[in-house]
Short mmCIF file of C-alpha atoms in Angstrom, two decimals:
data_model
loop_
_atom_site.label_atom_id
_atom_site.label_comp_id
_atom_site.label_asym_id
_atom_site.label_seq_id
_atom_site.Cartn_x
_atom_site.Cartn_y
_atom_site.Cartn_z
CA MET A 8 -96.24 -5.50 82.79
CA GLU A 9 -93.50 -3.49 81.00
CA ARG A 10 -92.69 -1.76 84.27
CA ALA A 11 -91.80 -5.37 86.38
CA ALA A 12 -89.97 -6.62 82.29
CA GLU A 13 -88.14 -3.09 82.79
CA ILE A 14 -87.10 -3.43 87.04
CA ARG A 15 -85.93 -7.28 85.77
CA ARG A 16 -84.24 -6.20 83.60
CA LYS A 17 -82.40 -3.73 85.50
CA ASN A 18 -81.70 -6.47 88.35
CA GLN A 19 -79.27 -8.41 86.00
CA ASP A 20 -75.93 -8.38 84.83
CA ARG A 21 -75.26 -6.26 82.28
CA LEU A 22 -73.45 -7.39 79.63
CA LEU A 23 -69.82 -6.10 77.93
CA TYR A 24 -70.14 -7.36 74.10
CA THR A 25 -66.98 -6.45 71.94
CA ASN A 26 -66.81 -7.84 67.98
CA SER A 27 -64.98 -11.11 66.89
CA ARG A 28 -61.60 -10.85 65.89
CA GLY A 29 -61.54 -11.01 61.89
CA GLY A 30 -65.51 -10.65 62.00
CA SER A 31 -65.42 -14.85 63.18
CA LEU A 32 -69.07 -16.06 64.72
CA ASP A 33 -69.34 -17.95 68.10
CA ALA A 34 -71.40 -21.24 69.33
CA ARG A 35 -74.68 -19.55 68.49
CA GLY A 36 -73.72 -17.41 65.05
CA HIS A 37 -73.01 -14.94 67.07
CA PRO A 38 -70.62 -11.92 65.61
CA TRP A 39 -70.43 -10.78 69.30
CA GLU A 40 -68.49 -12.43 72.81
CA SER A 41 -69.87 -10.84 75.62
CA VAL A 42 -68.74 -10.74 78.99
CA PRO A 43 -70.46 -9.68 82.88
CA PHE A 44 -69.93 -6.18 82.52
CA LYS A 45 -69.08 -4.87 86.42
CA HIS A 46 -67.41 -1.41 86.68
CA PRO A 47 -68.43 0.30 89.41
CA SER A 48 -68.73 3.32 87.43
CA THR A 49 -71.80 6.11 88.82
CA PHE A 50 -72.77 9.06 87.92
CA ASP A 51 -72.65 9.89 91.81
CA THR A 52 -68.37 8.77 91.87
CA LEU A 53 -67.55 10.75 88.30
CA ALA A 54 -65.08 13.41 88.40
CA MET A 55 -67.34 16.04 86.64
CA ASP A 56 -68.78 19.48 87.36
CA PRO A 57 -72.67 18.90 89.32
CA ALA A 58 -74.16 20.65 86.47
CA LYS A 59 -72.69 19.12 83.81
CA LYS A 60 -73.79 15.43 85.18
CA LEU A 61 -76.76 16.61 86.20
CA GLU A 62 -77.36 17.97 82.34
CA ILE A 63 -75.82 14.34 81.14
CA MET A 64 -78.54 13.12 83.79
CA ARG A 65 -81.06 14.75 82.19
CA ASP A 66 -80.83 14.38 78.92
CA LEU A 67 -80.06 10.24 79.00
CA ARG A 68 -83.88 10.36 80.83
CA ASP A 69 -85.05 12.16 78.48
CA PHE A 70 -84.08 9.48 75.69
CA ALA A 71 -85.09 6.52 77.78
CA GLU A 72 -88.36 7.66 78.59
CA GLY A 73 -89.12 9.13 74.62
CA GLN A 74 -90.09 6.39 73.06
CA GLU A 75 -93.94 8.37 72.41
CA PHE A 76 -91.85 11.13 71.67
CA TYR A 77 -89.49 9.53 68.86
CA GLN A 78 -92.48 8.25 67.64
CA ARG A 79 -94.73 11.00 67.39
CA THR A 80 -91.87 13.33 65.65
CA GLY A 81 -90.65 10.38 63.11
CA ARG A 82 -87.37 9.66 64.28
CA ALA A 83 -85.29 6.57 64.98
CA TRP A 84 -85.31 6.15 68.59
CA LYS A 85 -81.65 6.41 68.91
CA ARG A 86 -78.79 9.42 70.51
CA GLY A 87 -75.80 10.32 69.65
CA TYR A 88 -72.53 11.51 72.00
CA LEU A 89 -69.45 12.31 71.64
CA LEU A 90 -67.32 12.76 74.33
CA TYR A 91 -63.65 14.42 73.47
CA GLY A 92 -60.43 15.59 75.65
CA PRO A 93 -57.15 14.87 76.53
CA PRO A 94 -56.56 11.39 77.95
CA GLY A 95 -56.93 10.43 81.33
CA THR A 96 -59.65 12.67 81.75
CA GLY A 97 -63.00 9.66 82.10
CA LYS A 98 -64.63 9.06 79.12
CA SER A 99 -64.48 5.50 79.58
CA SER A 100 -65.80 6.03 83.22
CA MET A 101 -68.40 7.78 81.49
CA ILE A 102 -69.91 5.65 79.40
CA ALA A 103 -69.61 2.60 82.89
CA ALA A 104 -71.93 5.89 84.02
CA MET A 105 -74.13 6.31 81.73
CA ALA A 106 -74.75 2.30 81.36
CA ASN A 107 -75.40 1.82 85.27
CA PHE A 108 -77.32 4.60 84.71
CA LEU A 109 -79.86 3.13 82.08
CA GLY A 110 -79.11 -0.14 83.06
CA TYR A 111 -77.69 -1.07 79.12
CA ASP A 112 -75.49 -3.28 77.96
CA ILE A 113 -72.61 -1.36 75.95
CA TYR A 114 -71.17 -3.08 72.42
CA ASP A 115 -66.97 -2.21 72.08
CA LEU A 116 -67.57 -1.55 68.14
CA GLU A 117 -63.29 -2.16 67.32
CA LEU A 118 -63.15 -0.94 63.85
CA THR A 119 -59.73 -2.59 63.01
CA GLU A 120 -61.69 -5.96 63.70
CA VAL A 121 -64.45 -5.09 60.81
CA HIS A 122 -62.91 -5.71 57.16
CA ASN A 123 -65.61 -3.73 55.45
CA ASN A 124 -68.73 -2.09 54.96
CA SER A 125 -71.18 -4.62 54.59
CA GLU A 126 -69.38 -6.92 58.05
CA LEU A 127 -70.27 -3.94 59.80
CA ARG A 128 -74.24 -3.80 59.31
CA LYS A 129 -74.01 -7.34 60.76
CA LEU A 130 -72.39 -6.62 63.31
CA LEU A 131 -74.75 -3.28 63.40
CA MET A 132 -78.48 -6.19 63.02
CA LYS A 133 -76.69 -8.25 65.82
CA THR A 134 -76.74 -5.49 68.63
CA SER A 135 -80.18 -5.35 70.86
CA SER A 136 -82.20 -2.58 72.13
CA LYS A 137 -81.43 -0.38 74.91
CA SER A 138 -78.01 -0.84 74.88
CA ILE A 139 -74.40 1.30 74.19
CA ILE A 140 -72.27 1.26 70.89
CA VAL A 141 -69.15 2.39 71.70
CA ILE A 142 -65.88 3.44 69.48
CA GLU A 143 -63.14 4.70 71.66
CA ASP A 144 -60.53 6.65 70.13
CA ILE A 145 -62.46 7.02 66.51
CA ASP A 146 -59.31 9.31 64.85
CA CYS A 147 -57.18 5.95 65.50
CA SER A 148 -59.04 3.21 64.65
CA ILE A 149 -58.86 3.29 61.20
CA ASN A 150 -58.04 6.07 58.64
CA LEU A 151 -61.26 8.03 58.55
CA GLY A 152 -60.15 11.75 59.20
CA ASN A 153 -60.99 14.90 58.34
CA ARG A 154 -61.62 15.20 54.72
CA LYS A 155 -60.52 18.91 53.88
CA LYS A 156 -56.93 19.03 56.29
CA SER A 157 -56.48 15.09 54.15
CA CYS A 158 -57.10 16.39 51.11
CA SER A 159 -54.77 18.73 51.15
CA SER A 160 -51.75 15.98 52.08
CA ALA A 161 -49.67 14.27 49.51
CA GLY A 162 -50.78 10.39 51.15
CA ASN A 163 -54.66 10.68 51.61
CA ARG A 164 -55.80 7.40 50.76
CA GLY A 165 -59.43 7.71 50.90
CA GLY A 166 -60.37 9.71 54.08
CA ALA A 167 -62.72 11.39 51.39
CA GLY A 168 -65.14 7.97 51.20
CA GLY A 169 -62.87 5.75 51.97
CA GLY A 170 -60.04 3.47 50.33
CA SER A 171 -58.57 0.70 52.68
CA ASP A 172 -56.05 1.53 55.35
CA GLU A 173 -52.89 -0.91 55.66
CA GLY A 174 -54.43 -3.54 57.34
CA GLY A 175 -56.62 -4.29 54.35
CA ASN A 176 -59.35 -2.56 56.27
CA SER A 177 -62.12 -0.85 53.78
CA ILE A 178 -64.93 0.60 56.17
CA THR A 179 -65.07 3.84 53.96
CA LEU A 180 -66.17 6.80 55.99
CA SER A 181 -69.80 6.40 54.53
CA GLY A 182 -70.38 3.22 55.65
CA LEU A 183 -69.33 4.81 58.87
CA LEU A 184 -72.48 7.57 58.44
CA ASN A 185 -75.25 5.25 57.28
CA PHE A 186 -74.44 2.67 60.14
CA THR A 187 -74.54 5.66 62.72
CA ASP A 188 -77.17 7.47 60.87
CA GLY A 189 -78.51 5.54 57.70
CA LEU A 190 -81.52 3.60 57.34
CA TRP A 191 -79.78 0.05 58.86
CA SER A 192 -78.98 2.32 61.81
CA CYS A 193 -83.12 2.43 62.57
CA CYS A 194 -83.35 -1.80 62.74
CA GLY A 195 -83.44 -1.32 66.45
CA SER A 196 -84.63 1.28 68.62
CA GLU A 197 -83.37 2.69 71.64
CA ARG A 198 -79.48 2.86 71.38
CA ILE A 199 -77.17 4.99 72.42
CA PHE A 200 -73.86 5.36 69.79
CA VAL A 201 -70.68 7.11 71.82
CA PHE A 202 -67.81 7.98 69.78
CA THR A 203 -64.82 9.41 71.85
CA THR A 204 -61.92 10.76 71.25
CA ASN A 205 -58.59 12.68 72.36
CA HIS A 206 -57.95 15.12 68.94
CA VAL A 207 -61.81 16.25 68.02
CA GLU A 208 -60.58 18.89 64.56
CA LYS A 209 -58.67 15.12 63.48
CA LEU A 210 -62.20 14.21 62.60
CA ASP A 211 -64.41 14.95 60.19
CA PRO A 212 -67.70 17.65 60.58
CA ALA A 213 -70.01 14.46 58.95
CA LEU A 214 -68.96 12.63 61.81
CA LEU A 215 -70.08 15.62 64.96
CA ARG A 216 -73.77 16.62 63.23
CA SER A 217 -76.72 16.74 65.05
CA GLY A 218 -78.35 13.02 64.19
CA ARG A 219 -74.76 11.73 64.24
CA MET A 220 -73.79 13.10 67.26
CA ASP A 221 -76.96 14.81 69.08
CA MET A 222 -75.06 16.28 72.61
CA HIS A 223 -70.94 16.78 72.44
CA ILE A 224 -69.53 16.85 76.18
CA PHE A 225 -65.70 18.21 76.40
CA MET A 226 -64.16 16.06 79.53
CA SER A 227 -61.96 18.76 80.73
CA TYR A 228 -58.78 18.39 82.83
CA CYS A 229 -59.90 18.20 87.19
CA SER A 230 -61.55 21.31 87.79
CA PHE A 231 -62.80 22.73 91.67
CA PRO A 232 -65.77 20.37 91.66
CA ALA A 233 -64.52 17.34 90.76
CA LEU A 234 -61.73 17.52 93.04
CA LYS A 235 -64.04 17.25 95.93
CA ILE A 236 -65.55 14.15 94.25
CA LEU A 237 -62.42 12.76 93.96
CA LEU A 238 -61.44 13.91 97.80
CA LYS A 239 -64.64 12.47 99.05
CA ASN A 240 -64.55 8.96 97.01
CA TYR A 241 -60.81 9.00 97.92
CA LEU A 242 -60.15 9.96 100.86
CA GLY A 243 -63.87 10.93 103.38
CA VAL A 244 -62.52 14.17 103.28
CA ASP A 245 -64.00 18.27 102.78
CA GLY A 246 -60.29 19.54 102.41
CA GLY A 247 -59.98 20.88 105.37
CA GLY A 248 -58.46 24.61 105.24
CA VAL A 249 -56.66 24.02 102.39
CA TRP A 250 -59.70 24.60 100.31
CA LYS A 251 -58.94 28.01 98.92
CA GLU A 252 -55.48 27.15 98.35
CA ILE A 253 -56.30 24.51 96.14
CA GLU A 254 -58.80 26.31 94.53
CA ALA A 255 -55.94 29.62 93.17
CA VAL A 256 -54.19 26.54 91.45
CA ILE A 257 -56.14 24.01 90.30
CA ASP A 258 -57.17 25.33 87.03
CA LYS A 259 -53.48 26.36 86.32
CA ALA A 260 -51.88 23.22 87.07
CA GLU A 261 -53.86 21.37 84.07
CA MET A 262 -54.06 17.84 86.27
CA THR A 263 -56.02 15.14 84.89
CA PRO A 264 -58.66 13.54 87.39
CA ALA A 265 -56.76 9.90 86.66
CA ASP A 266 -53.52 12.13 87.80
CA VAL A 267 -55.12 13.00 91.09
CA SER A 268 -57.05 9.43 91.48
CA GLU A 269 -53.90 7.60 90.97
CA LEU A 270 -52.37 10.39 93.68
CA LEU A 271 -54.87 10.29 96.26
CA ILE A 272 -54.75 6.51 95.95
CA LYS A 273 -51.15 5.84 97.13
CA ASN A 274 -51.69 8.42 100.12
CA ARG A 275 -55.28 6.82 100.76
CA ARG A 276 -53.77 5.58 104.32
CA ASP A 277 -52.34 9.07 104.93
CA LYS A 278 -55.52 11.64 105.01
CA ASP A 279 -53.22 14.49 105.42
CA LYS A 280 -50.01 13.69 103.58
CA ALA A 281 -52.47 13.32 100.68
CA VAL A 282 -54.09 16.50 100.43
CA ALA A 283 -50.64 17.81 101.23
CA GLU A 284 -48.47 16.31 99.14
CA LEU A 285 -51.60 16.98 96.21
CA LEU A 286 -51.24 20.54 97.25
CA GLU A 287 -47.69 20.54 96.52
CA ILE A 288 -48.22 18.85 93.38
CA LEU A 289 -50.93 21.47 91.83
CA LYS A 290 -48.75 24.09 92.86
CA GLU A 291 -45.37 23.34 91.23
CA ARG A 292 -47.32 21.79 87.16
CA ALA A 293 -49.41 25.15 88.32
CA ALA A 294 -45.73 27.43 88.51
CA ALA A 295 -44.17 25.21 85.70
CA ARG A 296 -46.72 26.18 83.67
CA CYS A 297 -47.16 29.61 83.98
CA GLY A 298 -43.33 30.12 83.82
CA GLY A 299 -43.60 27.84 80.43
CA ARG A 300 -45.72 30.32 78.84
CA ARG A 301 -43.88 32.97 79.85
CA TYR A 302 -41.30 31.46 78.43
CA GLU A 303 -42.79 31.16 75.37
CA ALA A 304 -43.99 34.77 74.73
CA VAL A 305 -40.21 35.99 76.19
CA GLU A 306 -39.13 33.72 73.38
CA GLU A 307 -42.27 35.40 70.84
CA GLU A 308 -41.09 38.63 72.04
CA GLN A 309 -37.10 37.91 70.95
CA GLU A 310 -38.24 36.24 67.85
CA LYS A 311 -40.18 39.13 67.01
CA ARG A 312 -36.94 42.16 67.44
CA ALA A 313 -34.72 40.07 65.89
CA VAL A 314 -36.95 39.94 62.80
CA GLU A 315 -37.59 43.70 62.95
CA GLU A 316 -33.53 44.06 63.55
CA SER A 317 -33.46 42.32 60.37
CA LYS A 318 -35.65 45.03 58.41
CA GLU A 319 -33.55 47.43 60.06
CA GLY A 320 -30.11 46.61 59.30
CA ALA A 321 -31.19 45.06 55.80
CA GLU A 322 -32.65 48.88 55.35
CA GLU A 323 -30.12 50.26 56.93
CA GLY A 324 -27.99 47.87 54.21
CA SER A 325 -29.75 49.15 50.71
CA GLU A 326 -29.54 52.82 52.29
CA PHE A 327 -25.12 52.89 52.33
CA SER A 328 -25.61 51.15 49.30
CA SER A 329 -27.53 53.51 47.31
CA GLU A 330 -25.41 56.32 49.12
CA LYS A 331 -22.49 54.05 47.62
CA SER A 332 -23.80 54.12 43.70
CA GLU A 333 -24.53 57.41 44.22
CA GLU A 334 -20.80 58.47 45.09
CA GLU A 335 -19.43 56.36 42.72
CA ASP A 336 -21.76 58.18 39.42
CA ASP A 337 -20.56 61.33 40.94
CA GLU A 338 -16.77 60.09 40.65
CA LYS A 339 -17.63 59.12 37.00
CA ILE A 340 -19.23 62.43 36.44
CA LYS A 341 -15.90 64.24 37.37
#
């Protein structure tokens, strides 16, 4: 019976929910609005190191099949994932792949539309089991920065637990922590919380601890294994005779999967041109970055030398002043 229900659920269209503007309710009295979720991203198409993808897939599968384990250990059946890294590295695609892999709906929570902690709890209560609750760019949503850093600045407006931002939003850090890991977070089961950020260092450590964000996933620049996946997806090629050249420069170029994808899409009708242009751009970016690092090193060396020379000049000036003072004293004695 349960197996049949599971198959039926996975065959149904998944939904993407967003919280209604200003906390308004729909015709059924629900605070969430939904549209069919049709994102095609899967773990097969995701540009990421295969070993890393396998680790994430295993973790997701263990979670989805872990009802007995969570009940036996007295833990709430939920899990948190933090996706962090530069823009364009596939954080949103990762969320879509997770939803398609598990057959879960997605609740995309826009914190700027939530007025207070009470409203946040009500939104949580209206989410369904077998769902992924997403807060994207959490460092940019509302004033929930690192308390240690914000307390040292003069412009702190409640980073330690709360205050409201300029838009009248009064969600506190404490309220968000309870949302992900408090008693209210247990009203329902089989939920996944996903936070994304481009600047993990801006987040308060309390948001990142185990139990809230159990797995931290770094979404990096395009690596060689990820590039092979993109070439296969977009061009149906394996790189041919330029593999070694590409492998030699890909890490130094620091090119995001989004940048690579855009280039491959533009030249998808001419595979040879696409690969040749990609290699050329990778070499240019690698050279520019290496040159930039060398320039920074030269600047740093010049600055260091200038500081040392100024110190030497100051010491020489001090010695000259001391000698002159001694000469003046001798003249006075005479």
